[in-house]
mmCIF file of C-alpha atoms in Angstrom:
data_model
loop_
_atom_site.group_PDB
_atom_site.id
_atom_site.type_symbol
_atom_site.label_atom_id
_atom_site.label_comp_id
_atom_site.label_asym_id
_atom_site.label_seq_id
_atom_site.Cartn_x
_atom_site.Cartn_y
_atom_site.Cartn_z
ATOM 1 C CA MET A 240 105.416 89.215 298.088
ATOM 2 C CA LYS A 241 105.511 92.696 298.462
ATOM 3 C CA LYS A 242 108.282 92.655 299.731
ATOM 4 C CA TYR A 243 109.924 90.829 296.896
ATOM 5 C CA LEU A 244 108.789 93.465 294.391
ATOM 6 C CA LEU A 245 109.520 96.580 296.405
ATOM 7 C CA LEU A 246 113.475 94.869 296.857
ATOM 8 C CA THR A 247 113.226 94.147 292.866
ATOM 9 C CA LEU A 248 111.858 97.969 292.286
ATOM 10 C CA PHE A 249 115.109 99.132 294.523
ATOM 11 C CA LEU A 250 117.507 97.836 293.016
ATOM 12 C CA CYS A 251 116.149 98.862 289.897
ATOM 13 C CA PHE A 252 116.142 102.278 290.553
ATOM 14 C CA SER A 253 119.830 101.689 291.827
ATOM 15 C CA ALA A 254 120.694 100.066 288.059
ATOM 16 C CA VAL A 255 119.661 103.343 286.457
ATOM 17 C CA ASN A 256 121.554 105.616 288.823
ATOM 18 C CA ALA A 257 124.599 103.458 288.721
ATOM 19 C CA GLN A 258 125.174 103.083 284.859
ATOM 20 C CA ILE A 259 127.418 105.682 283.059
ATOM 21 C CA SER A 260 126.337 107.198 279.859
ATOM 22 C CA PHE A 261 128.378 110.080 279.185
ATOM 23 C CA GLU A 262 130.923 109.249 276.177
ATOM 24 C CA LYS A 263 133.740 110.986 274.350
ATOM 25 C CA GLY A 264 132.431 113.204 271.563
ATOM 26 C CA TYR A 265 132.770 117.252 270.216
ATOM 27 C CA PHE A 266 129.731 119.720 269.053
ATOM 28 C CA ILE A 267 130.184 122.447 267.068
ATOM 29 C CA SER A 268 128.547 125.500 267.638
ATOM 30 C CA ASN A 269 126.745 128.000 264.866
ATOM 31 C CA ASN A 270 129.669 130.548 265.668
ATOM 32 C CA GLY A 271 132.216 127.375 263.926
ATOM 33 C CA THR A 272 133.663 126.563 267.646
ATOM 34 C CA LYS A 273 134.511 123.251 268.383
ATOM 35 C CA THR A 274 134.261 122.039 272.231
ATOM 36 C CA GLU A 275 135.579 118.767 273.004
ATOM 37 C CA CYS A 276 133.528 117.244 275.592
ATOM 38 C CA PHE A 277 131.697 113.814 276.826
ATOM 39 C CA ILE A 278 127.915 113.384 275.623
ATOM 40 C CA LYS A 279 125.339 111.956 277.004
ATOM 41 C CA ASN A 280 125.007 108.734 274.687
ATOM 42 C CA ILE A 281 121.829 107.394 274.206
ATOM 43 C CA ASP A 282 122.083 105.681 270.756
ATOM 44 C CA TRP A 283 118.886 107.915 269.724
ATOM 45 C CA TYR A 284 116.484 106.541 268.039
ATOM 46 C CA ASN A 285 114.437 109.053 266.627
ATOM 47 C CA ASN A 286 116.571 112.005 265.962
ATOM 48 C CA PRO A 287 117.061 114.151 268.664
ATOM 49 C CA VAL A 288 116.640 117.910 269.149
ATOM 50 C CA ASP A 289 118.897 118.338 271.819
ATOM 51 C CA PHE A 290 121.575 116.770 273.965
ATOM 52 C CA LYS A 291 123.307 116.835 277.410
ATOM 53 C CA TYR A 292 126.984 117.242 277.901
ATOM 54 C CA LYS A 293 129.930 117.464 280.204
ATOM 55 C CA ILE A 294 133.197 119.536 279.748
ATOM 56 C CA SER A 295 135.093 116.606 281.762
ATOM 57 C CA ILE A 296 133.946 113.120 282.517
ATOM 58 C CA ASP A 297 134.335 113.972 286.638
ATOM 59 C CA ASP A 298 132.200 117.230 286.465
ATOM 60 C CA THR A 299 129.102 117.098 287.982
ATOM 61 C CA ASP A 300 127.517 119.937 285.700
ATOM 62 C CA ILE A 301 125.640 118.951 283.097
ATOM 63 C CA LYS A 302 124.554 121.005 280.360
ATOM 64 C CA THR A 303 122.066 121.191 277.099
ATOM 65 C CA GLU A 304 122.859 122.690 273.447
ATOM 66 C CA THR A 305 119.871 122.150 271.406
ATOM 67 C CA LEU A 306 119.029 122.767 267.235
ATOM 68 C CA ALA A 307 119.299 126.773 268.359
ATOM 69 C CA THR A 308 122.630 127.057 269.356
ATOM 70 C CA VAL A 309 124.635 124.055 267.552
ATOM 71 C CA LYS A 310 125.266 122.929 263.752
ATOM 72 C CA GLU A 311 126.751 119.397 264.074
ATOM 73 C CA PHE A 312 128.031 116.914 267.232
ATOM 74 C CA GLY A 313 128.911 113.732 267.798
ATOM 75 C CA VAL A 314 129.928 111.008 269.850
ATOM 76 C CA GLU A 315 133.197 109.148 269.372
ATOM 77 C CA ASN A 316 132.427 105.383 267.732
ATOM 78 C CA GLY A 317 129.508 106.705 267.566
ATOM 79 C CA ALA A 318 126.672 108.935 265.746
ATOM 80 C CA THR A 319 127.096 112.249 264.224
ATOM 81 C CA PHE A 320 124.267 114.740 263.714
ATOM 82 C CA LYS A 321 124.574 117.772 261.481
ATOM 83 C CA LYS A 322 122.208 120.748 261.330
ATOM 84 C CA ALA A 323 120.308 121.688 258.196
ATOM 85 C CA THR A 324 117.000 123.678 256.740
ATOM 86 C CA VAL A 325 115.471 121.473 254.561
ATOM 87 C CA LYS A 326 112.116 120.396 253.142
ATOM 88 C CA ILE A 327 110.306 117.155 254.488
ATOM 89 C CA ASP A 328 107.799 115.065 252.738
ATOM 90 C CA MET A 329 105.126 114.881 255.811
ATOM 91 C CA SER A 330 102.675 112.702 254.426
ATOM 92 C CA ASP A 331 101.157 110.109 256.188
ATOM 93 C CA ASN A 332 102.169 106.292 255.450
ATOM 94 C CA ARG A 333 100.003 104.782 257.855
ATOM 95 C CA LEU A 334 97.094 102.891 256.008
ATOM 96 C CA GLU A 335 94.262 104.379 257.759
ATOM 97 C CA ASN A 336 95.556 107.941 256.796
ATOM 98 C CA ILE A 337 97.461 107.125 254.045
ATOM 99 C CA SER A 338 97.437 110.184 250.970
ATOM 100 C CA THR A 339 95.664 109.715 247.577
ATOM 101 C CA THR A 340 98.187 111.836 245.964
ATOM 102 C CA LYS A 341 101.339 111.004 244.335
ATOM 103 C CA ASN A 342 103.765 114.272 245.258
ATOM 104 C CA PRO A 343 105.226 114.711 248.844
ATOM 105 C CA GLU A 344 103.323 116.789 251.027
ATOM 106 C CA TRP A 345 106.378 119.135 252.086
ATOM 107 C CA LYS A 346 107.209 121.617 255.120
ATOM 108 C CA GLU A 347 110.122 123.233 255.791
ATOM 109 C CA GLU A 348 112.054 122.243 258.953
ATOM 110 C CA THR A 349 115.119 122.761 260.810
ATOM 111 C CA VAL A 350 116.230 119.421 262.437
ATOM 112 C CA PHE A 351 119.453 117.159 263.329
ATOM 113 C CA LEU A 352 119.918 115.182 260.133
ATOM 114 C CA LYS A 353 121.769 111.907 261.241
ATOM 115 C CA VAL A 354 124.729 111.354 258.483
ATOM 116 C CA LEU A 355 125.175 107.673 257.437
ATOM 117 C CA VAL A 356 127.969 108.106 254.538
ATOM 118 C CA GLN A 357 130.109 111.112 253.816
ATOM 119 C CA GLY A 358 132.640 111.576 250.992
ATOM 120 C CA LYS A 359 132.006 112.966 247.580
ATOM 121 C CA ALA A 360 128.113 112.485 248.086
ATOM 122 C CA ASN A 361 126.636 112.243 251.780
ATOM 123 C CA LEU A 362 123.871 110.113 253.123
ATOM 124 C CA TYR A 363 121.723 111.364 255.827
ATOM 125 C CA TYR A 364 118.922 109.634 257.756
ATOM 126 C CA TYR A 365 116.120 111.408 259.604
ATOM 127 C CA LEU A 366 113.250 109.641 261.662
ATOM 128 C CA THR A 367 110.437 110.121 264.055
ATOM 129 C CA LYS A 368 107.813 107.868 265.611
ATOM 130 C CA ASP A 369 105.125 108.577 262.279
ATOM 131 C CA MET A 370 108.210 108.770 259.248
ATOM 132 C CA THR A 371 111.200 107.453 257.986
ATOM 133 C CA ARG A 372 113.329 109.955 255.675
ATOM 134 C CA PHE A 373 116.432 110.077 253.706
ATOM 135 C CA PHE A 374 118.708 112.512 252.401
ATOM 136 C CA TYR A 375 121.521 113.359 250.623
ATOM 137 C CA GLU A 376 124.039 116.283 249.189
ATOM 138 C CA THR A 377 126.782 116.269 247.012
ATOM 139 C CA ALA A 378 129.030 119.621 245.651
ATOM 140 C CA ASN A 379 126.395 120.436 243.304
ATOM 141 C CA VAL A 380 123.472 119.443 245.197
ATOM 142 C CA PRO A 381 122.339 121.289 248.697
ATOM 143 C CA THR A 382 120.836 119.051 251.068
ATOM 144 C CA GLU A 383 117.494 117.436 250.063
ATOM 145 C CA GLN A 384 115.241 114.366 250.814
ATOM 146 C CA LEU A 385 115.210 111.392 248.467
ATOM 147 C CA VAL A 386 111.614 111.072 247.392
ATOM 148 C CA PHE A 387 109.986 107.974 248.253
ATOM 149 C CA LYS A 388 105.893 107.803 249.380
ATOM 150 C CA GLU A 389 103.186 105.220 249.149
ATOM 151 C CA TYR A 390 99.890 106.557 248.264
ATOM 152 C CA LEU A 391 96.550 105.662 247.662
ATOM 153 C CA ALA A 392 95.317 105.107 243.719
ATOM 154 C CA VAL A 393 91.802 104.805 242.594
ATOM 155 C CA ASP A 394 90.752 103.920 239.301
ATOM 156 C CA ASN A 395 88.084 106.345 237.886
ATOM 157 C CA LYS A 396 86.322 103.774 236.213
ATOM 158 C CA THR A 397 86.244 100.780 238.555
ATOM 159 C CA GLY A 398 86.485 102.634 241.442
ATOM 160 C CA ALA A 399 89.078 100.138 242.826
ATOM 161 C CA ARG A 400 91.724 101.335 245.595
ATOM 162 C CA THR A 401 95.866 99.699 245.373
ATOM 163 C CA THR A 402 98.575 101.024 246.742
ATOM 164 C CA GLU A 403 101.002 102.648 245.022
ATOM 165 C CA GLU A 404 104.901 103.741 244.658
ATOM 166 C CA ASN A 405 106.034 107.343 244.331
ATOM 167 C CA ASN A 406 109.949 105.884 243.521
ATOM 168 C CA TYR A 407 111.003 109.238 242.670
ATOM 169 C CA PHE A 408 114.658 108.586 244.831
ATOM 170 C CA LYS A 409 116.090 106.524 242.216
ATOM 171 C CA GLN A 410 115.375 109.488 239.493
ATOM 172 C CA GLN A 411 117.377 111.552 242.015
ATOM 173 C CA LEU A 412 120.403 109.414 242.159
ATOM 174 C CA PHE A 413 120.096 108.372 238.635
ATOM 175 C CA ASN A 414 120.690 112.168 237.842
ATOM 176 C CA ASN A 415 122.821 113.646 241.067
ATOM 177 C CA VAL A 416 124.688 110.422 242.311
ATOM 178 C CA LYS A 417 125.599 108.211 239.349
ATOM 179 C CA ASN A 418 129.458 107.301 238.443
ATOM 180 C CA GLU A 419 131.191 104.590 236.916
ATOM 181 C CA ASN A 420 130.793 102.841 240.164
ATOM 182 C CA THR A 421 127.399 102.028 239.709
ATOM 183 C CA SER A 422 124.711 101.390 237.145
ATOM 184 C CA GLU A 423 121.371 102.164 236.297
ATOM 185 C CA SER A 424 119.948 98.325 236.592
ATOM 186 C CA GLU A 425 121.423 98.743 240.396
ATOM 187 C CA ILE A 426 119.797 101.763 240.970
ATOM 188 C CA LYS A 427 116.329 100.054 239.514
ATOM 189 C CA ARG A 428 116.908 97.600 242.152
ATOM 190 C CA LEU A 429 117.282 100.092 245.193
ATOM 191 C CA THR A 430 114.487 99.623 247.869
ATOM 192 C CA TYR A 431 114.291 102.896 250.350
ATOM 193 C CA LYS A 432 115.966 101.144 253.442
ATOM 194 C CA THR A 433 119.046 102.072 255.180
ATOM 195 C CA GLU A 434 121.283 98.999 253.939
ATOM 196 C CA PRO A 435 121.018 99.220 250.220
ATOM 197 C CA LEU A 436 121.157 102.937 250.090
ATOM 198 C CA VAL A 437 124.608 102.875 252.423
ATOM 199 C CA LYS A 438 126.075 100.328 250.321
ATOM 200 C CA TYR A 439 125.070 102.380 247.083
ATOM 201 C CA PHE A 440 126.811 105.463 248.481
ATOM 202 C CA LEU A 441 129.515 103.722 249.681
ATOM 203 C CA LYS A 442 130.446 102.541 246.364
ATOM 204 C CA TYR A 443 129.371 106.094 244.355
ATOM 205 C CA ASN A 444 132.398 106.967 247.398
ATOM 206 C CA ASN A 445 135.349 104.599 245.798
ATOM 207 C CA ALA A 446 135.037 102.107 248.709
ATOM 208 C CA ASP A 447 136.311 98.831 248.194
ATOM 209 C CA ALA A 448 134.442 95.633 248.766
ATOM 210 C CA ALA A 449 135.967 94.761 252.171
ATOM 211 C CA THR A 450 135.198 98.561 253.328
ATOM 212 C CA ILE A 451 131.586 98.406 252.454
ATOM 213 C CA GLU A 452 131.535 94.986 253.834
ATOM 214 C CA LYS A 453 132.637 96.283 257.338
ATOM 215 C CA THR A 454 130.780 99.224 257.156
ATOM 216 C CA ILE A 455 127.501 97.374 256.697
ATOM 217 C CA ASN A 456 128.144 94.665 259.327
ATOM 218 C CA THR A 457 129.341 97.030 261.525
ATOM 219 C CA LYS A 458 125.774 99.303 261.653
ATOM 220 C CA ASP A 459 123.840 98.408 264.911
ATOM 221 C CA LYS A 460 121.491 95.521 264.033
ATOM 222 C CA GLY A 461 118.748 93.524 265.810
ATOM 223 C CA PHE A 462 119.568 89.418 267.133
ATOM 224 C CA PHE A 463 117.434 86.938 268.499
ATOM 225 C CA ALA A 464 118.465 84.580 271.338
ATOM 226 C CA LEU A 465 116.985 81.612 272.061
ATOM 227 C CA LYS A 466 117.848 80.468 275.757
ATOM 228 C CA VAL A 467 116.405 77.582 277.901
ATOM 229 C CA ALA A 468 116.466 78.123 281.553
ATOM 230 C CA ALA A 469 115.597 76.361 284.783
ATOM 231 C CA GLY A 470 115.204 77.397 288.453
ATOM 232 C CA ALA A 471 113.035 77.066 291.653
ATOM 233 C CA SER A 472 110.052 78.761 292.119
ATOM 234 C CA LEU A 473 108.467 80.110 295.940
ATOM 235 C CA THR A 474 104.787 79.471 295.210
ATOM 236 C CA SER A 475 102.312 80.376 297.821
ATOM 237 C CA LEU A 476 98.569 79.373 297.188
ATOM 238 C CA THR A 477 95.028 80.609 299.517
ATOM 239 C CA VAL A 478 91.669 79.893 298.342
ATOM 240 C CA ASP A 479 89.091 82.592 299.560
ATOM 241 C CA GLY A 480 85.701 83.557 299.898
ATOM 242 C CA ALA A 481 84.373 79.988 300.711
ATOM 243 C CA GLU A 482 82.666 81.571 303.612
ATOM 244 C CA SER A 483 79.511 82.164 301.610
ATOM 245 C CA ALA A 484 79.103 78.885 300.947
ATOM 246 C CA GLY A 485 79.419 77.494 304.505
ATOM 247 C CA PHE A 486 83.488 77.146 304.277
ATOM 248 C CA GLN A 487 86.101 79.160 305.572
ATOM 249 C CA ASN A 488 89.307 80.489 303.501
ATOM 250 C CA ALA A 489 91.882 78.080 303.403
ATOM 251 C CA LYS A 490 95.732 78.503 302.924
ATOM 252 C CA TYR A 491 98.231 76.512 301.378
ATOM 253 C CA GLU A 492 101.562 75.797 302.586
ATOM 254 C CA THR A 493 104.577 78.340 300.815
ATOM 255 C CA LYS A 494 106.443 75.471 298.683
ATOM 256 C CA VAL A 495 109.715 75.748 296.812
ATOM 257 C CA GLN A 496 109.185 74.126 293.418
ATOM 258 C CA PRO A 497 111.458 73.678 290.195
ATOM 259 C CA THR A 498 110.858 74.993 287.080
ATOM 260 C CA VAL A 499 111.813 74.832 283.418
ATOM 261 C CA GLY A 500 111.294 76.570 280.076
ATOM 262 C CA ILE A 501 112.492 77.941 276.983
ATOM 263 C CA GLU A 502 112.817 82.042 275.631
ATOM 264 C CA GLY A 503 113.414 83.762 272.541
ATOM 265 C CA GLU A 504 114.118 87.463 273.346
ATOM 266 C CA TYR A 505 114.617 90.003 269.956
ATOM 267 C CA ILE A 506 117.283 92.431 270.758
ATOM 268 C CA PHE A 507 116.265 96.233 269.200
ATOM 269 C CA PRO A 508 119.006 97.553 267.059
ATOM 270 C CA PHE A 509 118.410 101.160 268.513
ATOM 271 C CA ASN A 510 119.749 102.332 271.926
ATOM 272 C CA LYS A 511 122.576 100.606 271.913
ATOM 273 C CA ASN A 512 120.796 97.194 271.692
ATOM 274 C CA LYS A 513 119.212 97.905 275.084
ATOM 275 C CA TRP A 514 115.995 96.982 274.781
ATOM 276 C CA GLY A 515 114.652 94.270 273.399
ATOM 277 C CA VAL A 516 111.383 91.940 274.100
ATOM 278 C CA PHE A 517 111.001 88.201 274.838
ATOM 279 C CA LEU A 518 108.544 85.452 275.061
ATOM 280 C CA GLY A 519 108.956 82.573 277.328
ATOM 281 C CA LEU A 520 107.320 79.163 278.219
ATOM 282 C CA TYR A 521 107.608 78.111 281.865
ATOM 283 C CA TYR A 522 106.103 75.103 283.467
ATOM 284 C CA GLN A 523 104.760 74.863 286.460
ATOM 285 C CA LYS A 524 102.921 72.945 289.230
ATOM 286 C CA TYR A 525 101.924 72.777 293.031
ATOM 287 C CA GLU A 526 100.514 70.256 295.341
ATOM 288 C CA ASP A 527 99.317 70.616 299.020
ATOM 289 C CA SER A 528 96.717 69.009 301.156
ATOM 290 C CA GLN A 529 95.305 71.339 304.326
ATOM 291 C CA GLU A 530 92.126 70.869 306.628
ATOM 292 C CA TYR A 531 89.442 73.508 306.174
ATOM 293 C CA GLY A 532 86.284 74.134 308.580
ATOM 294 C CA VAL A 533 82.883 73.531 307.526
ATOM 295 C CA LEU A 534 79.865 75.501 309.279
ATOM 296 C CA TYR A 535 78.178 72.606 311.512
ATOM 297 C CA SER A 536 75.884 74.949 313.407
ATOM 298 C CA ILE A 537 74.434 78.011 312.991
ATOM 299 C CA ASN A 538 73.544 78.652 316.630
ATOM 300 C CA ASP A 539 76.788 77.790 317.857
ATOM 301 C CA ALA A 540 79.208 78.451 315.089
ATOM 302 C CA LYS A 541 80.763 75.087 315.388
ATOM 303 C CA HIS A 542 83.552 74.179 312.557
ATOM 304 C CA ILE A 543 84.528 70.972 311.906
ATOM 305 C CA GLU A 544 87.515 70.178 310.760
ATOM 306 C CA HIS A 545 88.038 68.388 306.761
ATOM 307 C CA PRO A 546 90.608 67.918 304.680
ATOM 308 C CA SER A 547 90.925 69.591 301.738
ATOM 309 C CA THR A 548 93.408 69.057 298.726
ATOM 310 C CA VAL A 549 94.925 71.171 296.124
ATOM 311 C CA LYS A 550 96.963 70.419 292.658
ATOM 312 C CA TYR A 551 97.734 72.738 289.989
ATOM 313 C CA SER A 552 99.851 72.081 286.711
ATOM 314 C CA GLY A 553 100.269 74.257 283.281
ATOM 315 C CA PHE A 554 102.472 76.547 281.502
ATOM 316 C CA SER A 555 102.984 80.369 281.847
ATOM 317 C CA LEU A 556 103.657 82.206 278.834
ATOM 318 C CA PRO A 557 105.545 85.674 279.515
ATOM 319 C CA ILE A 558 105.464 88.389 277.099
ATOM 320 C CA GLY A 559 107.120 91.218 277.591
ATOM 321 C CA VAL A 560 109.787 94.328 277.265
ATOM 322 C CA ARG A 561 113.437 94.262 278.513
ATOM 323 C CA HIS A 562 115.990 96.741 279.750
ATOM 324 C CA TYR A 563 119.953 96.199 279.732
ATOM 325 C CA PHE A 564 121.931 98.481 281.184
ATOM 326 C CA PHE A 565 125.982 97.568 280.094
ATOM 327 C CA LEU A 566 128.635 97.277 282.899
ATOM 328 C CA ASN A 567 131.246 96.202 280.661
ATOM 329 C CA GLN A 568 132.088 94.498 276.904
ATOM 330 C CA ASN A 569 130.847 91.324 279.138
ATOM 331 C CA SER A 570 128.407 92.000 281.800
ATOM 332 C CA LYS A 571 125.058 93.988 282.092
ATOM 333 C CA ILE A 572 121.947 94.166 284.648
ATOM 334 C CA PHE A 573 118.527 93.742 283.340
ATOM 335 C CA VAL A 574 115.200 94.577 284.401
ATOM 336 C CA ASN A 575 111.960 93.118 282.870
ATOM 337 C CA ALA A 576 108.213 93.742 282.966
ATOM 338 C CA ALA A 577 105.636 91.092 281.109
ATOM 339 C CA TYR A 578 102.033 89.846 280.746
ATOM 340 C CA VAL A 579 102.120 86.353 281.679
ATOM 341 C CA ALA A 580 99.267 84.605 279.998
ATOM 342 C CA THR A 581 98.189 80.660 280.866
ATOM 343 C CA LEU A 582 98.988 77.760 278.441
ATOM 344 C CA GLY A 583 96.779 74.565 279.452
ATOM 345 C CA GLY A 584 96.624 75.614 283.064
ATOM 346 C CA LYS A 585 94.886 73.059 285.221
ATOM 347 C CA PHE A 586 93.723 73.282 288.439
ATOM 348 C CA THR A 587 91.658 71.204 291.246
ATOM 349 C CA TYR A 588 90.288 71.989 294.349
ATOM 350 C CA GLU A 589 89.056 68.934 296.386
ATOM 351 C CA SER A 590 87.397 67.980 299.499
ATOM 352 C CA GLN A 591 84.289 66.115 301.463
ATOM 353 C CA HIS A 592 81.908 68.271 300.546
ATOM 354 C CA ILE A 593 82.875 70.380 296.897
ATOM 355 C CA ASN A 594 85.125 69.486 293.909
ATOM 356 C CA LEU A 595 86.132 72.413 291.720
ATOM 357 C CA ASP A 596 88.090 72.530 288.180
ATOM 358 C CA GLY A 597 89.524 75.772 287.909
ATOM 359 C CA LYS A 598 90.681 77.685 284.927
ATOM 360 C CA ALA A 599 93.265 80.582 285.527
ATOM 361 C CA GLN A 600 93.525 83.874 284.513
ATOM 362 C CA GLY A 601 96.468 85.960 283.493
ATOM 363 C CA ASN A 602 98.970 87.875 285.655
ATOM 364 C CA PHE A 603 101.765 90.372 285.852
ATOM 365 C CA ALA A 604 105.594 89.934 286.459
ATOM 366 C CA PHE A 605 108.370 91.873 287.224
ATOM 367 C CA GLY A 606 112.265 90.963 287.193
ATOM 368 C CA LEU A 607 116.196 91.909 287.895
ATOM 369 C CA GLY A 608 118.472 89.957 286.430
ATOM 370 C CA TYR A 609 122.233 89.748 285.810
ATOM 371 C CA ASN A 610 124.004 88.790 282.650
ATOM 372 C CA TYR A 611 127.601 87.373 281.695
ATOM 373 C CA LYS A 612 128.343 86.662 278.190
ATOM 374 C CA LYS A 613 126.086 83.626 277.361
ATOM 375 C CA ILE A 614 124.381 82.778 281.270
ATOM 376 C CA SER A 615 121.763 84.872 282.781
ATOM 377 C CA THR A 616 120.265 85.271 286.350
ATOM 378 C CA GLU A 617 116.861 86.509 287.234
ATOM 379 C CA ILE A 618 114.644 86.900 290.229
ATOM 380 C CA ARG A 619 111.130 87.322 288.791
ATOM 381 C CA TYR A 620 108.215 88.360 291.033
ATOM 382 C CA ASN A 621 104.641 87.191 289.541
ATOM 383 C CA THR A 622 101.768 89.267 291.005
ATOM 384 C CA SER A 623 98.596 87.007 292.138
ATOM 385 C CA LYS A 624 96.468 85.143 289.847
ATOM 386 C CA ASN A 625 92.953 83.264 290.320
ATOM 387 C CA LEU A 626 93.098 79.979 289.421
ATOM 388 C CA LEU A 627 89.493 79.520 290.157
ATOM 389 C CA ASN A 628 88.346 82.379 287.605
ATOM 390 C CA ASN A 629 85.413 80.244 286.231
ATOM 391 C CA TYR A 630 83.670 80.043 289.641
ATOM 392 C CA MET A 631 81.735 82.388 291.921
ATOM 393 C CA PRO A 632 82.026 83.046 294.820
ATOM 394 C CA TYR A 633 85.145 80.952 295.424
ATOM 395 C CA SER A 634 88.647 82.536 294.390
ATOM 396 C CA THR A 635 92.629 82.216 294.955
ATOM 397 C CA ASN A 636 95.470 83.665 295.732
ATOM 398 C CA PHE A 637 98.018 81.879 293.468
ATOM 399 C CA SER A 638 101.679 83.667 293.292
ATOM 400 C CA ASN A 639 105.283 82.955 293.320
ATOM 401 C CA VAL A 640 108.414 84.273 293.136
ATOM 402 C CA ASP A 641 110.705 82.764 290.641
ATOM 403 C CA LEU A 642 115.087 82.484 290.753
ATOM 404 C CA LEU A 643 115.989 81.729 287.206
ATOM 405 C CA VAL A 644 119.180 80.670 285.534
ATOM 406 C CA SER A 645 119.247 80.791 281.509
ATOM 407 C CA TYR A 646 121.585 80.070 278.824
ATOM 408 C CA ILE A 647 121.532 81.379 275.579
ATOM 409 C CA VAL A 648 121.836 78.127 272.942
ATOM 410 C CA PHE A 649 121.907 80.746 269.763
#
């Protein structure tokens, strides 16, 4: 089994190194010089502080530019980032650290802002692991944050605490980004999220309905897929630790067993839809008989062979993360890792001298696969798990390598 794991890791490493990720783009230096180049497009989830590029796609010399040297950069048919020195509300919205003040907690920072909409009014986006902020800019208003803040309000009389919202961004839009294409009621209904704000700014900039619809629908979005799967599982089993009770360890036959299952997967909208999480349900079954030795005489260490039977059936429940490497529009390689829980697993060990009903523990799984349109194939290595987790001194080493073929139902 270790050989399969090493092979999987080697193929994963090869896939990572084979992927081409430099795309046509440009950057503008602080002095205004525009450079056409090929930028390593990682479809940034958080706003970047630097980027890597090549002058030619065949160059081996990879260079880096940063906030200190560049005021704008972009990828063709991708994201554009502009440098700005702005005041950012640093308030923590996490429940355990939520602020008790309504007003923003300003800090001046120089950052790359992602361009969402350009026109008479520009809309920008800033994201870190701790915060999401939107910024805007017009001919009369320099770049500033649209203010939205959740805070904890405390009733002075009762001491009761409630979560409130500072929606000052609506007042900012009413004052500075409002014309005959928009309305006060529309502003009141706005939420501090990408899609409604993008739609509002497009309307303000005189975009027609078709352009608005096309822009909204071409924004990166997450999506869900349901798959059905079938395949074969190369399974091995040993029962260990029985020598202390007068039994020898038993090794059972390695078998190829059929397996079927379903899997749900959610693909995240960032990083060019390369990351996803999945939850599966797969049926497993294994049966075998084997001779084992019972210690008959301590003096001469004589063993007598007796038959034993093992049976296991149950569902494995992998919960994991998956990463894709795109080869072209229809093909991609993927790697995944998962924790595998056991659902309804039943294991019995029967012999002339002892009968055991086991409970299975969880294990881990690592996979490498290829996807073409709606069809995927995957080789998945499952680390060993103990099917006699509730017995001492007994234990098992139950492991398998799965070859799976799956089809996206929707």
